[in-house]
Coordinates of C-alpha atoms and ligand atoms in Angstrom, one line a residue:
X28 CA -259.3 57.2 29.4
X29 CA -261.8 59.8 30.1
X30 CA -264.4 58.9 32.7
X31 CA -267.6 57.7 31.2
X32 CA -269.5 59.6 34.0
X33 CA -268.5 62.9 32.3
X34 CA -268.3 64.9 35.3
X35 CA -271.5 64.0 37.0
X36 CA -269.7 62.2 40.1
X37 CA -273.0 60.6 41.4
X38 CA -275.4 58.5 39.5
X39 CA -279.0 59.9 40.4
X40 CA -280.9 57.7 42.9
X41 CA -284.4 58.8 41.6
X42 CA -285.9 60.9 39.0
X43 CA -285.5 64.0 41.3
X44 CA -284.2 67.4 40.7
X45 CA -280.8 66.2 40.6
X46 CA -281.7 63.7 38.0
X47 CA -283.0 66.7 35.9
X48 CA -279.6 68.4 36.4
X49 CA -277.7 65.5 35.2
X50 CA -279.9 65.2 32.1
X51 CA -279.0 68.7 31.3
X52 CA -275.5 68.5 32.0
X53 CA -275.0 65.3 29.8
X54 CA -277.4 66.5 27.2
X55 CA -279.2 63.2 27.1
X56 CA -282.9 62.5 26.7
X57 CA -282.8 59.9 29.5
X58 CA -280.5 59.1 32.3
X59 CA -280.4 55.8 34.2
X60 CA -281.0 56.2 37.9
X61 CA -280.1 53.7 40.5
X62 CA -283.7 52.9 41.9
X63 CA -284.7 51.7 38.4
X64 CA -281.7 49.4 38.2
X65 CA -282.3 48.0 41.6
X66 CA -285.9 47.2 40.7
X67 CA -284.7 45.0 37.8
X68 CA -282.1 43.4 40.0
X69 CA -284.4 42.8 43.0
X70 CA -282.4 44.8 45.4
X71 CA -284.2 46.3 48.3
X72 CA -282.4 48.7 50.4
X73 CA -283.1 48.4 54.2
X74 CA -285.1 51.4 55.3
X75 CA -282.3 53.2 57.0
X76 CA -279.9 52.4 54.1
X77 CA -281.7 54.6 51.6
X78 CA -280.0 57.7 53.1
X79 CA -276.6 56.3 52.4
X80 CA -277.5 55.7 48.8
X81 CA -279.0 59.0 48.4
X82 CA -276.1 61.0 49.9
X83 CA -274.0 62.7 47.3
X84 CA -271.2 63.7 49.8
X85 CA -267.6 63.1 48.6
X86 CA -266.9 61.1 51.8
X87 CA -269.5 58.9 53.1
X88 CA -268.7 56.9 56.3
X89 CA -270.7 54.1 57.3
X90 CA -270.2 52.5 60.7
X91 CA -271.9 49.2 60.8
X92 CA -272.4 46.4 63.1
X93 CA -271.1 42.9 62.1
X94 CA -273.8 41.3 59.7
X95 CA -275.4 44.5 59.4
X96 CA -275.5 44.5 55.6
X97 CA -272.5 46.7 54.9
X98 CA -271.0 44.7 52.0
X99 CA -274.3 43.9 50.5
X100 CA -275.3 47.6 50.4
X101 CA -271.8 48.6 49.0
X102 CA -272.2 45.8 46.2
X103 CA -275.6 47.2 45.3
X104 CA -274.2 50.6 45.1
X105 CA -271.6 49.4 42.7
X106 CA -273.8 47.7 40.0
X107 CA -275.2 50.9 38.7
X108 CA -271.8 52.2 38.1
X109 CA -270.6 49.0 36.4
X110 CA -273.6 49.2 33.9
X111 CA -272.8 52.7 33.1
X112 CA -270.2 52.4 30.3
X113 CA -266.5 53.4 30.9
X114 CA -266.4 53.8 34.7
X115 CA -263.5 52.6 36.9
X116 CA -264.0 51.7 40.6
X117 CA -261.9 50.5 43.3
X118 CA -262.5 48.2 46.2
X119 CA -260.0 48.6 48.9
X120 CA -259.7 46.3 51.9
X121 CA -257.2 45.1 54.3
X122 CA -256.1 42.2 51.9
X123 CA -257.3 41.0 48.6
X124 CA -259.4 38.2 49.8
X125 CA -261.5 40.7 52.0
X126 CA -261.8 43.0 49.0
X127 CA -262.8 39.8 47.1
X128 CA -266.0 39.5 49.2
X129 CA -267.5 42.5 47.7
X130 CA -266.5 41.4 44.1
X131 CA -268.2 38.3 44.7
X132 CA -271.3 39.9 45.6
X133 CA -271.2 42.3 42.7
X134 CA -270.5 39.3 40.4
X135 CA -273.5 37.6 42.0
X136 CA -275.9 40.5 41.1
X137 CA -274.6 40.4 37.5
X138 CA -275.0 36.7 36.9
X139 CA -278.0 35.8 39.1
X140 CA -280.2 38.8 38.6
X141 CA -279.0 40.6 35.4
X142 CA -278.2 37.6 33.2
X143 CA -274.8 39.0 32.5
X144 CA -272.6 36.0 31.7
X145 CA -269.1 35.2 32.2
X146 CA -266.7 35.7 29.2
X147 CA -263.7 33.4 28.6
X148 CA -261.6 36.0 27.2
X149 CA -261.1 39.6 27.7
X150 CA -260.3 40.6 24.1
X151 CA -263.4 38.9 22.7
X152 CA -265.9 40.1 25.3
X153 CA -269.3 40.3 23.7
X154 CA -272.4 42.3 24.8
X155 CA -273.8 41.3 28.0
X156 CA -270.5 39.5 29.3
X157 CA -268.1 40.2 32.0
X158 CA -264.6 38.9 32.6
X159 CA -263.0 38.4 36.0
X160 CA -259.1 38.4 35.9
X161 CA -257.7 37.1 39.1
X162 CA -254.2 38.0 37.8
X163 CA -255.1 41.7 37.7
X164 CA -257.7 41.4 40.4
X165 CA -260.1 43.1 37.8
X166 CA -263.9 42.6 37.1
X167 CA -264.5 44.0 33.6
X168 CA -267.6 44.3 31.7
X169 CA -268.2 44.5 28.0
X170 CA -269.0 48.2 28.2
X171 CA -265.6 49.2 29.4
X172 CA -266.5 49.5 33.0
X173 CA -264.3 47.8 35.5
X174 CA -263.9 47.2 39.2
X175 CA -260.3 46.8 40.5
X176 CA -259.5 45.2 43.8
X177 CA -256.8 46.8 45.9
X178 CA -255.1 45.7 49.1
X179 CA -253.9 47.9 51.9
X180 CA -251.0 45.6 52.2
X181 CA -249.8 46.4 48.6
X182 CA -250.1 50.2 48.3
X183 CA -247.7 50.2 45.3
X184 CA -250.6 48.6 43.3
X185 CA -252.5 51.9 43.7
X186 CA -251.2 53.2 40.4
X187 CA -251.6 56.5 38.8
X188 CA -254.9 56.0 37.1
X189 CA -258.0 58.2 37.3
X190 CA -260.9 56.5 39.3
X191 CA -264.4 57.4 39.6
X192 CA -265.3 55.9 42.9
X193 CA -263.6 54.1 45.8
X194 CA -265.1 51.7 48.3
X195 CA -263.0 50.8 51.4
X196 CA -264.5 47.8 53.1
X197 CA -263.4 47.3 56.7
X198 CA -262.1 50.9 56.7
X199 CA -261.1 50.8 60.4
X200 CA -258.2 48.5 59.2
X201 CA -256.9 51.0 56.4
X202 CA -254.3 53.4 57.6
X203 CA -255.2 57.0 57.0
X204 CA -252.0 57.5 55.3
X205 CA -253.4 55.8 52.3
X206 CA -256.5 57.7 52.3
X207 CA -255.0 61.0 51.5
X208 CA -251.8 59.9 49.7
X209 CA -253.0 57.1 47.6
X210 CA -256.7 57.1 47.4
X211 CA -258.1 60.7 47.1
X212 CA -255.6 61.7 44.5
X213 CA -257.1 59.2 42.0
X214 CA -260.5 60.7 42.4
X215 CA -259.5 64.3 41.3
X216 CA -260.1 63.9 37.6
X217 CA -263.6 62.8 37.9
X218 CA -264.5 64.7 41.1
X219 CA -265.3 61.2 42.4
X220 CA -266.6 59.8 45.7
X221 CA -265.2 57.4 48.5
X222 CA -267.4 55.3 50.4
X223 CA -265.7 53.9 53.6
X224 CA -267.5 51.1 55.4
X225 CA -266.6 49.3 58.5
X226 CA -267.0 48.3 62.2
X227 CA -265.4 50.4 65.0
X228 CA -262.3 48.7 66.2
X229 CA -260.7 49.1 69.7
X230 CA -257.4 51.0 69.4
X231 CA -257.6 51.0 65.6
X232 CA -258.9 53.2 62.8
X233 CA -258.9 56.4 64.6
X234 CA -259.5 58.3 61.4
X235 CA -262.5 56.2 60.6
X236 CA -264.2 57.1 64.0
X237 CA -263.2 60.6 63.7
X238 CA -264.7 61.0 60.2
X239 CA -267.7 59.2 61.3
X240 CA -268.1 61.7 64.3
X241 CA -267.5 64.7 61.9
X242 CA -270.0 63.3 59.5
X243 CA -272.7 63.2 62.2
X244 CA -272.7 66.9 62.7
X245 CA -272.5 70.2 60.7
X246 CA -269.2 70.3 58.7
X247 CA -267.9 71.9 55.7
X248 CA -265.6 69.0 54.7
X249 CA -268.3 67.1 52.6
X250 CA -268.2 64.2 55.0
X251 CA -271.5 62.4 55.8
X252 CA -271.9 59.4 58.2
X253 CA -274.4 56.7 58.6
X254 CA -275.1 53.8 61.0
X255 CA -276.0 50.2 60.0
X256 CA -276.6 48.4 63.3
X257 CA -276.9 44.7 63.0
X258 CA -280.1 45.0 64.9
X259 CA -281.7 46.9 62.0
X260 CA -281.0 44.3 59.4
X261 CA -284.6 43.4 58.6
X262 CA -287.4 44.6 56.1
X263 CA -290.9 45.5 57.0
X264 CA -293.4 44.6 54.3
X265 CA -296.8 46.3 54.6
X266 CA -299.6 44.0 53.4
X267 CA -301.8 45.3 50.6
X268 CA -304.2 42.4 51.1
X269 CA -304.4 39.0 49.5
X270 CA -300.7 38.3 49.0
X271 CA -299.7 34.7 49.8
X272 CA -296.8 33.6 51.7
X273 CA -294.8 32.5 48.7
X274 CA -295.5 35.9 46.8
X275 CA -293.9 37.9 49.6
X276 CA -291.0 35.5 50.1
X277 CA -290.4 35.5 46.5
X278 CA -290.3 39.1 46.4
X279 CA -287.6 39.4 48.9
X280 CA -285.7 36.3 47.4
X281 CA -286.1 34.5 50.6
X282 CA -287.4 31.2 52.0
X283 CA -291.1 31.0 52.7
X284 CA -290.5 28.8 55.8
X285 CA -288.2 31.5 57.2
X286 CA -290.9 34.2 56.7
X287 CA -293.4 31.9 58.4
X288 CA -291.1 31.3 61.3
X289 CA -290.4 34.9 61.8
X290 CA -294.1 35.9 61.7
X291 CA -295.9 33.1 63.6
X292 CA -299.0 35.1 64.4
X293 CA -299.8 36.2 60.9
X294 CA -302.5 34.5 58.8
X295 CA -302.2 34.1 55.0
X296 CA -303.2 35.5 52.6
X297 CA -302.5 38.9 54.2
X298 CA -305.1 41.3 55.3
X299 CA -304.4 45.0 54.2
X300 CA -302.1 46.9 56.5
X301 CA -300.6 43.6 58.2
X302 CA -296.8 44.0 58.9
X303 CA -294.5 41.3 57.8
X304 CA -291.0 41.2 59.3
X305 CA -288.5 39.9 56.8
X306 CA -285.3 39.0 58.7
X307 CA -281.9 38.8 56.8
X308 CA -280.2 37.4 59.9
X309 CA -281.3 35.6 63.1
X310 CA -282.2 38.5 65.3
X311 CA -283.9 36.4 68.1
X312 CA -280.6 34.6 68.5
X313 CA -278.7 37.7 68.7
X314 CA -281.1 39.1 71.4
X315 CA -280.3 36.1 73.5
X316 CA -276.6 36.5 73.1
X317 CA -277.1 40.2 74.0
X318 CA -277.6 38.9 77.7
X319 CA -274.2 37.2 77.7
X320 CA -272.0 39.8 75.9
X321 CA -270.5 42.7 77.6
X322 CA -272.5 45.7 76.9
X323 CA -269.6 47.8 75.4
X324 CA -268.6 45.0 73.1
X325 CA -272.3 44.5 72.0
X326 CA -272.6 48.2 71.4
X327 CA -269.4 48.2 69.2
X328 CA -269.9 44.9 67.2
X329 CA -273.8 45.0 66.8
X330 CA -275.1 48.5 67.3
X331 CA -272.4 50.5 65.3
X332 CA -271.6 52.4 68.4
X333 CA -268.0 53.5 68.8
X334 CA -266.6 51.5 71.6
X335 CA -264.3 54.5 72.3
X336 CA -260.9 54.1 73.5
X337 CA -261.1 53.7 77.2
X338 CA -257.7 55.3 77.6
X339 CA -259.1 58.6 76.3
X340 CA -258.6 61.5 78.6
X341 CA -261.8 63.1 77.9
X342 CA -264.0 60.0 76.9
X343 CA -267.4 61.9 76.8
X344 CA -266.2 64.6 74.3
X345 CA -268.0 64.1 71.0
X346 CA -268.6 66.2 68.1
X347 CA -272.2 65.8 68.0
X348 CA -272.6 67.4 71.5
X349 CA -269.9 70.0 71.6
X350 CA -269.4 71.3 68.1
X351 CA -272.0 73.9 67.6
X352 CA -271.6 76.3 64.7
X353 CA -274.1 78.9 66.1
X354 CA -273.1 78.9 69.7
X355 CA -269.4 79.1 68.9
X356 CA -269.7 81.6 66.1
X357 CA -267.5 84.7 66.2
X358 CA -269.3 87.5 68.1
X359 CA -267.9 91.0 67.1
X360 CA -269.4 92.6 70.3
X361 CA -267.1 90.4 72.5
X362 CA -263.4 90.4 73.3
X363 CA -261.3 87.7 71.8
X364 CA -258.6 85.7 73.6
X365 CA -255.7 83.7 72.4
X366 CA -254.5 80.6 74.2
X367 CA -251.2 79.8 72.8
X368 CA -249.0 76.8 73.0
X369 CA -245.8 77.3 70.8
X370 CA -243.5 74.4 70.0
X371 CA -243.0 71.8 67.1
X372 CA -246.8 72.0 66.8
X373 CA -247.7 75.5 67.1
X374 CA -251.3 75.7 68.4
X375 CA -253.6 78.8 69.2
X376 CA -257.1 78.4 70.4
X377 CA -259.1 81.4 69.8
X378 CA -261.8 82.0 72.5
X379 CA -264.7 84.1 73.4
X380 CA -266.7 83.9 76.5
X381 CA -270.3 84.3 76.2
X382 CA -273.0 84.6 78.8
X383 CA -275.3 81.7 79.3
X384 CA -278.2 84.0 78.8
X385 CA -276.8 85.1 75.4
X386 CA -276.8 81.5 74.4
X387 CA -280.3 80.8 75.6
X388 CA -278.9 78.4 78.1
X389 CA -278.9 78.0 81.9
X390 CA -275.9 78.8 83.9
X391 CA -274.7 75.9 86.0
X392 CA -271.0 76.3 85.9
X393 CA -269.9 77.4 89.3
X394 CA -266.4 78.4 88.2
X395 CA -267.3 80.8 85.4
X396 CA -270.2 82.7 87.0
X397 CA -272.4 81.8 84.2
X398 CA -270.0 82.3 81.3
X399 CA -269.6 79.7 78.6
X400 CA -266.4 79.2 76.7
X401 CA -266.5 79.3 72.9
X402 CA -263.7 78.2 70.8
X403 CA -264.4 80.3 67.8
X404 CA -261.3 79.4 65.6
X405 CA -258.0 77.8 65.9
X406 CA -254.5 77.9 64.4
X407 CA -252.7 74.5 64.2
X408 CA -249.4 74.1 62.3
X409 CA -247.6 70.7 62.9
X410 CA -244.3 71.8 61.1
X411 CA -242.0 74.0 63.3
X412 CA -243.1 77.5 62.6
X413 CA -242.0 80.9 64.0
X414 CA -244.2 83.2 65.9
X415 CA -244.1 85.8 63.0
X416 CA -245.7 83.3 60.7
X417 CA -248.4 82.6 63.1
X418 CA -248.9 86.2 63.8
X419 CA -249.4 86.8 60.0
X420 CA -252.2 84.3 60.0
X421 CA -253.8 85.9 63.2
X422 CA -253.8 89.2 61.4
X423 CA -255.6 87.8 58.6
X424 CA -258.6 86.5 60.5
X425 CA -262.0 88.1 60.8
X426 CA -261.8 88.3 64.6
X427 CA -258.3 90.0 64.6
X428 CA -259.9 93.3 65.4
X429 CA -261.5 92.3 68.5
X430 CA -258.1 91.5 70.1
X431 CA -258.3 95.3 70.8
X432 CA -260.1 95.0 74.1
X433 CA -261.4 98.3 75.5
X434 CA -259.5 99.2 78.7
X435 CA -262.7 98.5 80.8
X436 CA -263.2 95.1 79.2
X437 CA -260.2 92.9 80.0
X438 CA -256.7 93.5 81.4
X439 CA -255.2 90.7 79.3
X440 CA -255.6 89.2 75.8
X441 CA -254.8 85.6 76.4
X442 CA -252.3 83.3 77.8
X443 CA -249.1 81.4 76.6
X444 CA -247.2 78.4 78.0
X445 CA -245.3 79.2 81.0
X446 CA -242.3 77.4 79.7
X447 CA -242.0 79.8 76.6
X448 CA -240.9 83.0 78.0
X449 CA -239.0 83.7 74.7
X450 CA -242.2 83.4 72.5
X451 CA -244.2 85.4 75.0
X452 CA -241.8 88.3 74.6
X453 CA -241.8 88.0 70.7
X454 CA -245.8 87.9 70.9
X455 CA -246.0 91.0 73.0
X456 CA -243.4 93.0 71.1
X457 CA -244.8 92.1 67.9
X458 CA -248.5 92.6 68.7
X459 CA -247.8 95.8 70.6
X460 CA -246.8 97.4 67.3
X461 CA -250.5 97.3 66.5
X462 CA -252.3 96.8 69.7
X463 CA -250.9 99.0 72.5
X464 CA -251.0 97.2 75.8
X465 CA -251.3 93.6 74.4
X466 CA -250.6 91.3 77.3
X467 CA -250.5 87.5 77.6
X468 CA -250.7 85.8 81.0
X469 CA -249.0 82.7 82.0
X470 CA -249.3 80.2 85.0
X471 CA -247.9 77.0 85.9
X472 CA -250.9 74.6 85.8
X473 CA -250.7 71.0 87.0
X474 CA -251.8 68.4 84.4
X475 CA -254.1 66.3 86.5
X476 CA -255.7 69.4 88.0
X477 CA -256.0 71.1 84.6
X478 CA -257.5 68.0 83.1
X479 CA -260.1 67.8 85.9
X480 CA -261.1 71.4 85.3
X481 CA -261.6 71.0 81.7
X482 CA -263.7 68.0 82.5
X483 CA -265.8 70.0 84.6
X484 CA -266.4 72.6 81.9
X485 CA -267.5 69.6 79.7
X486 CA -269.7 68.2 82.5
X487 CA -271.4 71.6 82.9
X488 CA -272.0 71.9 79.1
X489 CA -270.3 75.1 79.1
X490 CA -267.9 74.6 76.2
X491 CA -268.6 75.0 72.6
X492 CA -266.4 74.4 69.5
X493 CA -266.9 75.8 66.2
X494 CA -266.6 73.3 63.3
X495 CA -263.8 75.1 61.7
X496 CA -261.8 74.3 65.0
X497 CA -261.2 70.7 63.8
X498 CA -257.9 70.0 65.5
X499 CA -259.3 70.7 68.7
X500 CA -261.8 67.8 68.2
X501 CA -259.0 65.7 66.9
X502 CA -257.0 66.3 70.1
X503 CA -259.8 65.6 72.3
X504 CA -260.2 62.3 70.8
X505 CA -256.6 61.4 70.7
X506 CA -255.3 62.6 74.0
X507 CA -254.9 59.5 76.0
X508 CA -253.3 57.6 79.0
X509 CA -250.8 55.0 78.4
X510 CA -252.5 51.9 77.0
X511 CA -252.1 48.6 78.9
X512 CA -251.2 45.4 77.1
X513 CA -253.9 43.3 75.6
X514 CA -253.6 40.7 78.3
X515 CA -254.3 43.3 81.1
X516 CA -256.9 45.0 79.1
X517 CA -259.9 43.7 81.4
X518 CA -258.3 44.6 84.6
X519 CA -256.0 47.4 84.1
X520 CA -257.4 50.8 85.0
X521 CA -255.9 53.5 82.7
X522 CA -256.8 56.3 85.2
X523 CA -254.7 54.8 87.9
X524 CA -251.7 56.1 86.0
X525 CA -250.5 59.5 86.8
X526 CA -250.5 61.7 83.7
X527 CA -251.6 61.2 80.1
X528 CA -249.2 60.6 77.3
X529 CA -247.9 63.9 76.3
X530 CA -249.0 64.3 72.8
X531 CA -252.2 65.4 71.0
X532 CA -252.6 68.0 73.7
X533 CA -251.4 71.3 72.3
X534 CA -254.7 73.2 71.9
X535 CA -256.1 71.5 75.0
X536 CA -253.1 72.5 77.1
X537 CA -253.4 76.1 76.0
X538 CA -257.1 76.0 76.6
X539 CA -256.6 74.7 80.2
X540 CA -254.2 77.4 81.0
X541 CA -256.8 80.1 79.9
X542 CA -259.6 78.5 81.7
X543 CA -257.6 78.1 85.0
X544 CA -256.1 81.6 84.6
X545 CA -259.7 83.1 84.1
X546 CA -261.8 81.0 86.5
X547 CA -259.7 78.9 88.7
X548 CA -259.2 75.2 89.3
X549 CA -261.9 72.7 89.8
X550 CA -261.4 70.6 92.9
X551 CA -258.0 71.6 93.9
X552 CA -257.4 72.1 97.7
X553 CA -255.2 75.2 97.2
X554 CA -256.6 78.7 97.6
X555 CA -256.7 79.1 93.7
X556 CA -259.6 76.5 93.7
X557 CA -262.9 77.9 93.5
X558 CA -264.5 74.5 94.5
X559 CA -263.1 72.3 97.1
X560 CA -261.9 68.8 96.7
X561 CA -264.6 67.3 98.8
X562 CA -267.3 69.0 96.6
X563 CA -265.4 67.9 93.4
X564 CA -265.2 64.3 94.6
X565 CA -268.7 64.3 95.7
X566 CA -269.6 65.5 92.2
X567 CA -267.7 63.0 90.3
X568 CA -269.1 60.2 92.4
X569 CA -272.4 61.5 91.3
X570 CA -271.2 61.7 87.7
X571 CA -270.0 58.1 87.8
X572 CA -273.3 56.7 89.2
X573 CA -275.2 58.5 86.3
X574 CA -272.7 57.1 83.9
X575 CA -273.3 53.7 85.3
X576 CA -277.1 54.1 85.3
X577 CA -277.0 55.3 81.6
X578 CA -274.8 52.3 80.5
X579 CA -275.9 49.5 82.5
X580 CA -279.5 50.1 83.4
X581 CA -280.6 51.8 80.4
X582 CA -278.4 49.7 78.4
Ligands
ATP685 N1 -281.0 45.0 51.8 C1 -281.0 43.6 52.0 N2 -281.8 42.7 51.5 C2 -281.6 41.5 51.7 N3 -280.6 40.9 52.4 C3 -279.7 41.7 53.0 C4 -279.8 43.1 52.8 N4 -278.8 43.7 53.5 C5 -278.2 42.7 54.1 N5 -278.7 41.5 53.7 C6 -278.2 40.2 54.3 O1 -277.6 40.3 55.4 C7 -276.5 39.5 55.7 C8 -275.3 40.4 56.1 O2 -275.0 41.2 55.2 P1 -273.4 41.7 54.8 O3 -272.6 40.4 54.5 O4 -273.5 42.6 53.8 O5 -273.1 42.3 56.3 P2 -271.7 43.0 56.7 O6 -272.2 44.0 57.5 O7 -270.8 43.2 55.6 O8 -271.2 41.7 57.5 P3 -269.7 41.5 58.2 O9 -269.5 42.0 59.5 O10 -269.6 39.9 57.9 O11 -268.7 42.2 57.1 C9 -276.2 38.9 54.3 O12 -276.8 37.5 54.3 C10 -277.0 39.8 53.3 O13 -277.4 38.9 52.1
MG686 MG1 -268.7 42.7 55.3

């Protein structure tokens, strides 16, 4: 069956320029848009939710708090697609009963607000009727559109049919494997979209958090992300003058007594400009609870902030701060360095050092004498690969010509894992055919001291990552200390353990070698340290205090 959307992917939200484009593309006099349908069904998006509905990104990620209105928002997004003939959508969740929540809300819109009635048989479905088949987990409309429920627990039910759109509810509970292997392939025919909504879960759904982070910043992956905190689940009605309590309550399909209680200081009928708060949940109750609940838990459950994995080695690395396309853009005037970690995963970080001045920043990094480290690119192959293959990729990149350092610029061209003498020789032999004098340095770097050093570069805000170096950010999120059991979660200190788990650290390791070789350690009491241990611990104490102030005092 051909998709009824005929290649437009997204139904327009308003009568805007995109709406004009779809009219031309379809060759229709009129094209329905979402806002008009919502008006009829009496759906009012929360103010911060419009941006979610308007976005035409292929991958939309919504991190929400509990009772933030996620399912309600998603069900309202679905209805215009159901009313459009011959569309197919999927609702995916942890199990069928969780997916069913969304189906029930969609069905509620159809019956309560759009007078679409329930038909008794699929084959005799009449105009204005729908049919729900529990056996097939399928909600079908007379116009040929349907919504299928899918469970993460039965991936085999994700058959080879083309689909126009997919919604994952409670996405942190959906394994990433299904995302790329079962879901996205279904969307190819129609160029469809996928909307993933969920709350951030501790130690689960890394991909969901990762995509959320990517979507918050610049990216060329067509990922956009949004927040729906519980604390914003209310409307503000602006009085025009003369409205009665009942009019406003009816408008929002809510109970007048509830509106009255939520706005005790307001006199009715309204004066022009009076603001009325329409609560969808009991926010006063939640504010009281806030005092009791652990701040981290509150952030994760109600403020839609990632709780973070407390076992992360670099907990404050985040994409919105450190990924910066402009600062980490390749500069043909500066030499390029390779930081190489060969092995099962073959990783190469491509680095330039830029002066603070050229970036318009202050220089505070005591190790680097004012230089900032910019990861301009990366090569990351997770299947065992040979150095020759990697080198072929290197030669094809734009920055390759800047590996020719002028003799007065730099005496070496990068670094490689000290444990890989074989690959080092291959690199040097191979590259010297084109770049005379190509040299990689090596140095044995202690794990803990290396971690501390990279942390210092982060603390000083002197590391910038180009969005194309995606795996670097992935590693920074995944590199972790060994997790303690659930029972010891409250008391176990992950950092009391010696070294992090030796995975998700290839680019990180390579970068650490380069930073240590070039600028020395932070806080190691050997001669190689540029900053003494005493000074380092004084600094880290300060940092912890600031962190505490930020979290607890400013809450
Ligand atoms: N735009 C809106 N207009 C009116 N009511 C809304 C709106 N958005 C959310 N609500 C109400 O807020 C409550 C919570 O919404 P919903 O169930 O969608 O939240 P959720 O984030 O999916 O919660 P959960 O954590 O339980 O999955 C519901 O009672 C819903 O009807
Ligand atoms: Mg929900």
